[in-house]
Amino acid sequence: MKRRRLFKNLRREITFMIIPHHSTQPLRIKLSVFLMSFLVLVVSGMGGLTVFIITRHINYFQTREISKNLKSKNEYFGQEIIKVRGLAADLEEMEKEVLLLLKLRPKSPKNVSEYQGQGGGSILEDPLPLTREEFKQNLALLKEEAKGRKENFTTIKTTPLIWPTEGRITSGYGYRINPFSERREFHPAVDIANVSGTPIKAPADGVVFNIEWDRMFGKFLTIRHREGISTRFAHCGKILVKKGERVSRGQTIALMGSTGLSTGSHLHYEIWVKNKRVNPWQYMCLKMTDDGEEKEMELVKQKER
């Protein structure tokens, strides 16, 4: 009964009458309910399909544009990583040279395994040269390398490297004839002579450990640097720092003089390593020159006397 009633209703006809302005005969169009429903479904389907296709094309072009931007950014970051790696390599070479002069073993960064990554979507035309995960992993590797470099540069900053003053060496480390006793004695320092008032500079970052007066050394001070290394400056005319003060490499700490047992204005420069005097010559690798307000470190070739 229900099916018959349904088919009967679908077979029912609907008449559309079109009355033209210049004709007396109206136009009648008869359509069944079934045909009307079918036409409505077809039109709705075509409209939905059209909207879907348009939306799909819009999303495609937007995604392609985003893909281009991402590729451009990845290329930029890739180039930046190459630049940073090049700079890190240059710094590493410089660091090795300085550490070699100091006979120190560089601290290497932790080993980081090679990374691989996958990425990309079904709409993107070309795979990106560097995924976000790969970029993060590369960045982590660079940070690890930078940490190792930082530790090494901290060691370099606190290790005596520069000449403590300008002048000429009048007495080296080792045996010599004492100018007062005229006997052969061991001289545990390097003497650098210049005019009175010549600036004396800290050869590395450190802390002023003591400031004293001695009959032989006159006014002298000691700076403690990294663990186990100290420097001593004797026969000073004037000391410009205080006990406990932190000093940095190149900072003027005193002025040259001739206090104590001395034949003239000079600096008696000692280096102590683990409570033993060592030859300062091996730590006098660099000279600091003043050019107005600029300070420039320049490597100088030296030979032990």
JSON list of C-alpha atoms in Angstrom, two decimals, residues 87-171:
[
{"chain": "A", "resi": 87, "resn": "LEU", "atom": "CA", "xyz": [82.87, 30.41, 10.76]},
{"chain": "A", "resi": 88, "resn": "ALA", "atom": "CA", "xyz": [83.01, 27.62, 13.35]},
{"chain": "A", "resi": 89, "resn": "ALA", "atom": "CA", "xyz": [85.69, 25.86, 11.29]},
{"chain": "A", "resi": 90, "resn": "ASP", "atom": "CA", "xyz": [87.75, 29.07, 11.07]},
{"chain": "A", "resi": 91, "resn": "LEU", "atom": "CA", "xyz": [87.41, 29.62, 14.82]},
{"chain": "A", "resi": 92, "resn": "GLU", "atom": "CA", "xyz": [88.38, 26.02, 15.44]},
{"chain": "A", "resi": 93, "resn": "GLU", "atom": "CA", "xyz": [91.56, 26.44, 13.39]},
{"chain": "A", "resi": 94, "resn": "MET", "atom": "CA", "xyz": [92.44, 29.63, 15.27]},
{"chain": "A", "resi": 95, "resn": "GLU", "atom": "CA", "xyz": [91.66, 27.92, 18.54]},
{"chain": "A", "resi": 96, "resn": "LYS", "atom": "CA", "xyz": [93.88, 24.95, 17.69]},
{"chain": "A", "resi": 97, "resn": "GLU", "atom": "CA", "xyz": [96.77, 27.29, 16.86]},
{"chain": "A", "resi": 98, "resn": "VAL", "atom": "CA", "xyz": [96.47, 29.12, 20.18]},
{"chain": "A", "resi": 99, "resn": "LEU", "atom": "CA", "xyz": [96.01, 25.92, 22.18]},
{"chain": "A", "resi": 100, "resn": "LEU", "atom": "CA", "xyz": [99.01, 24.44, 20.38]},
{"chain": "A", "resi": 101, "resn": "LEU", "atom": "CA", "xyz": [101.08, 27.40, 21.50]},
{"chain": "A", "resi": 102, "resn": "LEU", "atom": "CA", "xyz": [99.88, 26.77, 25.05]},
{"chain": "A", "resi": 103, "resn": "LYS", "atom": "CA", "xyz": [100.36, 23.00, 24.70]},
{"chain": "A", "resi": 104, "resn": "LEU", "atom": "CA", "xyz": [96.78, 22.45, 25.88]},
{"chain": "A", "resi": 105, "resn": "ARG", "atom": "CA", "xyz": [94.40, 19.74, 24.75]},
{"chain": "A", "resi": 106, "resn": "PRO", "atom": "CA", "xyz": [91.22, 21.21, 23.23]},
{"chain": "A", "resi": 107, "resn": "LYS", "atom": "CA", "xyz": [87.89, 20.10, 24.67]},
{"chain": "A", "resi": 108, "resn": "SER", "atom": "CA", "xyz": [85.96, 18.48, 21.85]},
{"chain": "A", "resi": 109, "resn": "PRO", "atom": "CA", "xyz": [82.17, 18.72, 21.71]},
{"chain": "A", "resi": 110, "resn": "LYS", "atom": "CA", "xyz": [80.20, 15.54, 22.33]},
{"chain": "A", "resi": 111, "resn": "ASN", "atom": "CA", "xyz": [79.76, 13.25, 19.36]},
{"chain": "A", "resi": 112, "resn": "VAL", "atom": "CA", "xyz": [76.39, 13.71, 17.70]},
{"chain": "A", "resi": 113, "resn": "SER", "atom": "CA", "xyz": [75.14, 10.99, 15.33]},
{"chain": "A", "resi": 114, "resn": "GLU", "atom": "CA", "xyz": [74.15, 11.80, 11.76]},
{"chain": "A", "resi": 115, "resn": "TYR", "atom": "CA", "xyz": [70.55, 12.78, 11.42]},
{"chain": "A", "resi": 116, "resn": "GLN", "atom": "CA", "xyz": [67.99, 11.77, 8.81]},
{"chain": "A", "resi": 117, "resn": "GLY", "atom": "CA", "xyz": [64.47, 13.12, 8.39]},
{"chain": "A", "resi": 118, "resn": "GLN", "atom": "CA", "xyz": [61.36, 12.71, 6.29]},
{"chain": "A", "resi": 119, "resn": "GLY", "atom": "CA", "xyz": [58.76, 15.29, 5.42]},
{"chain": "A", "resi": 120, "resn": "GLY", "atom": "CA", "xyz": [56.41, 16.69, 2.81]},
{"chain": "A", "resi": 121, "resn": "GLY", "atom": "CA", "xyz": [52.73, 16.29, 1.97]},
{"chain": "A", "resi": 122, "resn": "SER", "atom": "CA", "xyz": [50.76, 14.82, -0.93]},
{"chain": "A", "resi": 123, "resn": "ILE", "atom": "CA", "xyz": [49.99, 18.22, -2.44]},
{"chain": "A", "resi": 124, "resn": "LEU", "atom": "CA", "xyz": [53.56, 19.60, -2.46]},
{"chain": "A", "resi": 125, "resn": "GLU", "atom": "CA", "xyz": [55.20, 19.23, -5.86]},
{"chain": "A", "resi": 126, "resn": "ASP", "atom": "CA", "xyz": [58.86, 18.98, -4.72]},
{"chain": "A", "resi": 127, "resn": "PRO", "atom": "CA", "xyz": [60.35, 17.71, -1.44]},
{"chain": "A", "resi": 128, "resn": "LEU", "atom": "CA", "xyz": [61.89, 20.41, 0.78]},
{"chain": "A", "resi": 129, "resn": "PRO", "atom": "CA", "xyz": [65.71, 20.35, 0.87]},
{"chain": "A", "resi": 130, "resn": "LEU", "atom": "CA", "xyz": [65.74, 20.64, 4.67]},
{"chain": "A", "resi": 131, "resn": "THR", "atom": "CA", "xyz": [62.93, 19.55, 6.98]},
{"chain": "A", "resi": 132, "resn": "ARG", "atom": "CA", "xyz": [62.09, 21.37, 10.19]},
{"chain": "A", "resi": 133, "resn": "GLU", "atom": "CA", "xyz": [63.30, 18.38, 12.20]},
{"chain": "A", "resi": 134, "resn": "GLU", "atom": "CA", "xyz": [66.61, 18.32, 10.34]},
{"chain": "A", "resi": 135, "resn": "PHE", "atom": "CA", "xyz": [67.02, 22.06, 10.89]},
{"chain": "A", "resi": 136, "resn": "LYS", "atom": "CA", "xyz": [66.40, 21.62, 14.64]},
{"chain": "A", "resi": 137, "resn": "GLN", "atom": "CA", "xyz": [68.89, 18.77, 14.78]},
{"chain": "A", "resi": 138, "resn": "ASN", "atom": "CA", "xyz": [71.50, 20.80, 12.88]},
{"chain": "A", "resi": 139, "resn": "LEU", "atom": "CA", "xyz": [70.89, 23.70, 15.25]},
{"chain": "A", "resi": 140, "resn": "ALA", "atom": "CA", "xyz": [71.34, 21.36, 18.24]},
{"chain": "A", "resi": 141, "resn": "LEU", "atom": "CA", "xyz": [74.62, 20.15, 16.76]},
{"chain": "A", "resi": 142, "resn": "LEU", "atom": "CA", "xyz": [75.85, 23.73, 16.28]},
{"chain": "A", "resi": 143, "resn": "LYS", "atom": "CA", "xyz": [74.88, 24.57, 19.88]},
{"chain": "A", "resi": 144, "resn": "GLU", "atom": "CA", "xyz": [76.85, 21.57, 21.10]},
{"chain": "A", "resi": 145, "resn": "GLU", "atom": "CA", "xyz": [79.86, 22.65, 19.06]},
{"chain": "A", "resi": 146, "resn": "ALA", "atom": "CA", "xyz": [79.50, 26.23, 20.32]},
{"chain": "A", "resi": 147, "resn": "LYS", "atom": "CA", "xyz": [79.48, 24.92, 23.90]},
{"chain": "A", "resi": 148, "resn": "GLY", "atom": "CA", "xyz": [82.78, 23.15, 23.28]},
{"chain": "A", "resi": 149, "resn": "ARG", "atom": "CA", "xyz": [84.22, 26.26, 21.65]},
{"chain": "A", "resi": 150, "resn": "LYS", "atom": "CA", "xyz": [83.05, 28.38, 24.60]},
{"chain": "A", "resi": 151, "resn": "GLU", "atom": "CA", "xyz": [84.84, 26.12, 27.08]},
{"chain": "A", "resi": 152, "resn": "ASN", "atom": "CA", "xyz": [88.02, 26.35, 25.05]},
{"chain": "A", "resi": 153, "resn": "PHE", "atom": "CA", "xyz": [87.81, 30.13, 24.70]},
{"chain": "A", "resi": 154, "resn": "THR", "atom": "CA", "xyz": [87.22, 30.43, 28.45]},
{"chain": "A", "resi": 155, "resn": "THR", "atom": "CA", "xyz": [90.45, 28.49, 28.92]},
{"chain": "A", "resi": 156, "resn": "ILE", "atom": "CA", "xyz": [92.21, 30.78, 26.46]},
{"chain": "A", "resi": 157, "resn": "LYS", "atom": "CA", "xyz": [90.89, 33.95, 28.14]},
{"chain": "A", "resi": 158, "resn": "THR", "atom": "CA", "xyz": [92.24, 32.83, 31.52]},
{"chain": "A", "resi": 159, "resn": "THR", "atom": "CA", "xyz": [95.62, 31.63, 30.21]},
{"chain": "A", "resi": 160, "resn": "PRO", "atom": "CA", "xyz": [98.51, 34.16, 29.98]},
{"chain": "A", "resi": 161, "resn": "LEU", "atom": "CA", "xyz": [99.14, 34.87, 26.31]},
{"chain": "A", "resi": 162, "resn": "ILE", "atom": "CA", "xyz": [100.25, 38.46, 25.75]},
{"chain": "A", "resi": 163, "resn": "TRP", "atom": "CA", "xyz": [103.40, 40.34, 26.60]},
{"chain": "A", "resi": 164, "resn": "PRO", "atom": "CA", "xyz": [102.74, 42.09, 29.92]},
{"chain": "A", "resi": 165, "resn": "THR", "atom": "CA", "xyz": [104.41, 45.29, 28.74]},
{"chain": "A", "resi": 166, "resn": "GLU", "atom": "CA", "xyz": [106.27, 46.93, 25.87]},
{"chain": "A", "resi": 167, "resn": "GLY", "atom": "CA", "xyz": [110.05, 46.96, 25.87]},
{"chain": "A", "resi": 168, "resn": "ARG", "atom": "CA", "xyz": [113.15, 44.87, 25.25]},
{"chain": "A", "resi": 169, "resn": "ILE", "atom": "CA", "xyz": [114.13, 41.72, 27.09]},
{"chain": "A", "resi": 170, "resn": "THR", "atom": "CA", "xyz": [117.25, 42.34, 29.16]},
{"chain": "A", "resi": 171, "resn": "SER", "atom": "CA", "xyz": [117.33, 39.03, 30.98]}
]
